[in-house]
Short mmCIF file of C-alpha atoms in Angstrom, two decimals:
data_model
loop_
_atom_site.label_atom_id
_atom_site.label_comp_id
_atom_site.label_asym_id
_atom_site.label_seq_id
_atom_site.Cartn_x
_atom_site.Cartn_y
_atom_site.Cartn_z
CA MET R 1 -28.70 68.08 27.89
CA PRO R 2 -25.25 68.92 29.00
CA GLY R 3 -23.89 66.26 31.54
CA ARG R 4 -26.35 63.71 30.54
CA LEU R 5 -25.10 60.08 30.52
CA PRO R 6 -25.07 58.28 27.21
CA THR R 7 -27.68 55.59 26.79
CA LEU R 8 -26.75 51.88 26.71
CA THR R 9 -27.86 51.78 23.04
CA SER R 10 -25.42 54.62 22.04
CA VAL R 11 -22.57 52.83 23.93
CA VAL R 12 -23.06 49.62 22.15
CA LEU R 13 -23.35 51.32 18.69
CA THR R 14 -20.17 53.26 19.42
CA ALA R 15 -18.29 50.11 20.38
CA LEU R 16 -19.54 48.29 17.19
CA ALA R 17 -18.30 51.17 15.05
CA LEU R 18 -14.91 51.22 16.79
CA THR R 19 -14.58 47.40 16.29
CA CYS R 20 -15.41 47.84 12.67
CA VAL R 21 -12.81 50.55 12.24
CA PHE R 22 -10.15 48.41 14.18
CA VAL R 23 -10.89 45.21 12.17
CA SER R 24 -10.83 46.81 8.82
CA GLY R 25 -7.70 48.85 9.71
CA SER R 26 -5.92 45.70 10.92
CA HIS R 27 -6.35 43.96 7.56
CA ALA R 28 -4.97 47.03 5.68
CA ALA R 29 -2.02 47.90 7.86
CA GLY R 30 -1.35 45.25 10.51
CA PRO R 31 -0.56 41.40 10.45
CA ASN R 32 -3.38 38.79 9.92
CA PRO R 33 -4.14 37.50 13.35
CA ALA R 34 -4.49 34.04 12.01
CA ASN R 35 -0.96 34.18 10.60
CA VAL R 36 0.36 35.52 13.91
CA ASN R 37 -1.25 32.74 15.80
CA GLN R 38 0.16 30.20 13.30
CA ARG R 39 3.64 31.54 13.79
CA MET R 40 3.32 31.45 17.53
CA TYR R 41 1.96 27.90 17.32
CA GLU R 42 4.97 26.90 15.13
CA LYS R 43 7.29 28.41 17.77
CA TYR R 44 5.87 26.36 20.54
CA LYS R 45 4.87 23.26 18.62
CA SER R 46 6.16 20.11 20.31
CA GLU R 47 8.17 17.45 18.65
CA GLN R 48 5.20 15.09 18.92
CA GLN R 49 2.93 17.48 17.26
CA LYS R 50 5.50 17.99 14.44
CA PHE R 51 5.58 14.19 14.14
CA LEU R 52 1.68 14.15 13.68
CA ASP R 53 1.65 16.91 11.19
CA ASP R 54 4.09 15.14 8.98
CA PHE R 55 2.44 11.62 9.40
CA ASP R 56 1.47 11.30 5.73
CA GLY R 57 0.53 7.55 6.51
CA ALA R 58 -2.82 8.96 7.83
CA SER R 59 -3.87 10.17 4.29
CA THR R 60 -7.06 8.49 3.11
CA GLN R 61 -6.43 9.38 -0.50
CA LEU R 62 -3.28 7.99 -1.92
CA GLU R 63 -2.34 7.22 -5.59
CA MET R 64 -0.79 3.74 -6.27
CA HIS R 65 2.64 5.28 -6.86
CA GLU R 66 2.57 6.85 -3.38
CA LEU R 67 1.41 3.79 -1.44
CA LEU R 68 4.71 2.04 -0.77
CA PRO R 69 6.91 4.98 -0.28
CA VAL R 70 4.37 6.46 2.20
CA LEU R 71 4.07 3.02 3.87
CA PHE R 72 7.80 2.64 4.35
CA ARG R 73 8.20 6.27 5.57
CA THR R 74 5.63 5.44 8.08
CA ILE R 75 7.36 2.36 9.37
CA GLN R 76 10.45 4.27 9.64
CA LYS R 77 8.76 6.75 11.91
CA LEU R 78 7.34 3.97 14.03
CA SER R 79 10.28 1.73 14.30
CA ARG R 80 14.03 1.30 13.82
CA TYR R 81 13.72 0.17 10.17
CA THR R 82 14.76 2.39 7.09
CA PRO R 83 13.11 2.28 3.84
CA PRO R 84 14.30 -0.42 1.50
CA THR R 85 16.20 0.21 -1.72
CA GLU R 86 13.86 -1.96 -3.49
CA TYR R 87 10.13 -2.24 -2.92
CA PRO R 88 8.19 -5.42 -2.67
CA GLU R 89 5.67 -6.44 -5.28
CA LEU R 90 1.99 -6.45 -4.16
CA MET R 91 0.03 -9.40 -5.24
CA TYR R 92 -3.85 -9.50 -4.67
CA LEU R 93 -5.40 -12.96 -4.27
CA PRO R 94 -8.98 -14.10 -3.72
CA THR R 95 -9.52 -15.11 -0.15
CA PRO R 96 -9.46 -19.01 -0.62
CA GLU R 97 -6.15 -18.64 -2.61
CA LEU R 98 -4.56 -16.47 -0.01
CA ASN R 99 -5.72 -18.80 2.85
CA LYS R 100 -4.34 -21.77 0.99
CA LEU R 101 -0.95 -20.04 0.42
CA ALA R 102 -0.63 -18.86 4.03
CA CYS R 103 -2.09 -21.78 5.98
CA LYS R 104 -2.03 -24.78 3.69
CA GLY R 105 -5.64 -24.98 4.57
CA ALA R 106 -8.65 -23.20 6.17
CA CYS R 107 -7.72 -20.10 8.01
CA ASN R 108 -8.55 -16.41 7.96
CA VAL R 109 -5.74 -14.14 7.01
CA LEU R 110 -5.76 -10.83 5.15
CA GLY R 111 -2.09 -10.65 4.15
CA HIS R 112 0.92 -12.93 3.93
CA TYR R 113 4.69 -12.62 3.38
CA ALA R 114 6.62 -15.82 2.68
CA GLY R 115 10.07 -14.38 1.93
CA GLY R 116 11.38 -12.96 -1.36
CA ARG R 117 9.89 -9.88 -3.04
CA GLN R 118 6.13 -10.59 -2.98
CA ILE R 119 3.64 -9.48 -0.44
CA TYR R 120 0.27 -11.20 -0.79
CA LEU R 121 -2.98 -9.41 0.17
CA ASP R 122 -6.63 -10.40 0.16
CA ASP R 123 -8.20 -8.79 -2.92
CA ARG R 124 -10.92 -7.31 -0.93
CA LEU R 125 -8.45 -4.81 0.75
CA LYS R 126 -8.27 -1.23 -0.27
CA PRO R 127 -5.06 0.13 1.26
CA LEU R 128 -5.19 3.33 -0.80
CA THR R 129 -8.26 4.72 0.91
CA ASN R 130 -8.83 2.48 4.03
CA LEU R 131 -6.42 2.92 6.91
CA PHE R 132 -7.12 -0.46 8.52
CA ASP R 133 -6.53 -2.29 5.37
CA ARG R 134 -3.20 -0.24 4.91
CA SER R 135 -2.17 -1.35 8.44
CA VAL R 136 -2.45 -4.99 7.15
CA LEU R 137 -0.12 -4.06 4.36
CA LEU R 138 2.12 -2.33 6.86
CA HIS R 139 2.26 -5.45 8.98
CA GLU R 140 3.44 -7.60 5.98
CA ALA R 141 5.91 -4.84 4.98
CA VAL R 142 7.57 -5.07 8.39
CA HIS R 143 8.12 -8.75 7.74
CA TYR R 144 9.54 -7.73 4.34
CA LEU R 145 12.06 -5.46 6.11
CA GLN R 146 12.74 -8.18 8.71
CA GLY R 147 13.76 -10.52 5.89
CA LEU R 148 16.02 -7.80 4.22
CA GLN R 149 17.78 -7.07 7.43
CA GLY R 150 17.92 -10.60 8.68
CA SER R 151 16.16 -9.51 11.70
CA GLN R 152 13.93 -12.06 13.53
CA TYR R 153 13.19 -13.70 10.22
CA ILE R 154 12.79 -17.43 9.92
CA ASP R 155 12.27 -19.60 6.86
CA PRO R 156 10.75 -22.97 7.84
CA SER R 157 13.33 -24.67 5.96
CA ASP R 158 16.27 -23.05 7.85
CA THR R 159 16.13 -25.18 10.92
CA ALA R 160 14.57 -28.55 12.03
CA ASP R 161 14.21 -27.26 15.63
CA ASP R 162 10.50 -26.51 16.02
CA VAL R 163 10.89 -24.79 19.26
CA GLN R 164 13.44 -22.37 17.85
CA LYS R 165 11.20 -21.78 14.76
CA CYS R 166 8.28 -21.00 16.90
CA ARG R 167 10.25 -18.55 19.15
CA LEU R 168 11.65 -16.76 16.11
CA TRP R 169 8.13 -16.61 14.61
CA TYR R 170 6.80 -15.19 17.72
CA ARG R 171 9.39 -12.45 18.05
CA ARG R 172 8.85 -11.56 14.37
CA GLU R 173 5.16 -11.36 14.77
CA ARG R 174 5.21 -9.41 18.11
CA GLU R 175 7.28 -6.73 16.41
CA ALA R 176 5.01 -6.50 13.32
CA TYR R 177 1.88 -6.43 15.45
CA ALA R 178 3.37 -3.74 17.76
CA ILE R 179 4.14 -1.52 14.83
CA GLN R 180 0.77 -2.14 13.17
CA GLU R 181 -0.93 -1.25 16.58
CA ALA R 182 1.15 1.86 16.92
CA TYR R 183 -0.08 2.86 13.42
CA LEU R 184 -3.60 2.24 14.12
CA ILE R 185 -3.35 4.38 17.35
CA MET R 186 -1.71 7.18 15.36
CA VAL R 187 -4.48 7.28 12.75
CA SER R 188 -7.24 7.05 15.55
CA SER R 189 -8.61 3.77 13.99
CA PRO R 190 -11.55 2.44 16.02
CA VAL R 191 -10.41 -1.08 14.77
CA ARG R 192 -7.43 -2.78 16.28
CA ALA R 193 -5.09 -5.38 14.81
CA GLY R 194 -6.61 -8.29 16.88
CA TYR R 195 -5.43 -10.58 19.57
CA PHE R 196 -1.83 -11.60 19.86
CA PRO R 197 -0.61 -13.64 22.71
CA ALA R 198 1.64 -12.21 25.39
CA ARG R 199 3.79 -15.27 25.43
CA ALA R 200 5.06 -17.57 22.68
CA PRO R 201 3.01 -20.80 22.39
CA CYS R 202 6.19 -22.90 22.65
#
């Protein structure tokens, strides 16, 4: 009948048909909306978001040859240290041997750096796939960099002043824990590095 209003069903069907035509035509002749959105996102992406996008230290699947390069690039992003020209050697030890090396007795450590080119790790750690385990290695790698750059590093044989040794040890550990904690926050780890005193015990 002339002048009759279209039914709701016909309006819906017409709208769906037009939508299908528009969508199919957009793929053929126009830009992909996803690509447009991605380019707009790139334009307005903050420096912080760019930092997160490039944060390869959060990868949970690394090959052995990637581990140390990724680790030191991660430290560079979180601190003032630059990657070393020579990487340390990783040594995995059973828990009793590591504790004996680090503490000269009973203790509970997962990693240890005593100077030189070796970093010692508990052989239960899997830094290639476990981000908390990688943070332990990162902590010890910070000590390695401290030693290379002569920054806040103390060899117990360097001085007979116990108070000075204690204070240097504290500054060194505070920095390593701070970088480790920043890393764990960046990778959204539910596990934290543990308690570290706000003041030196000396």
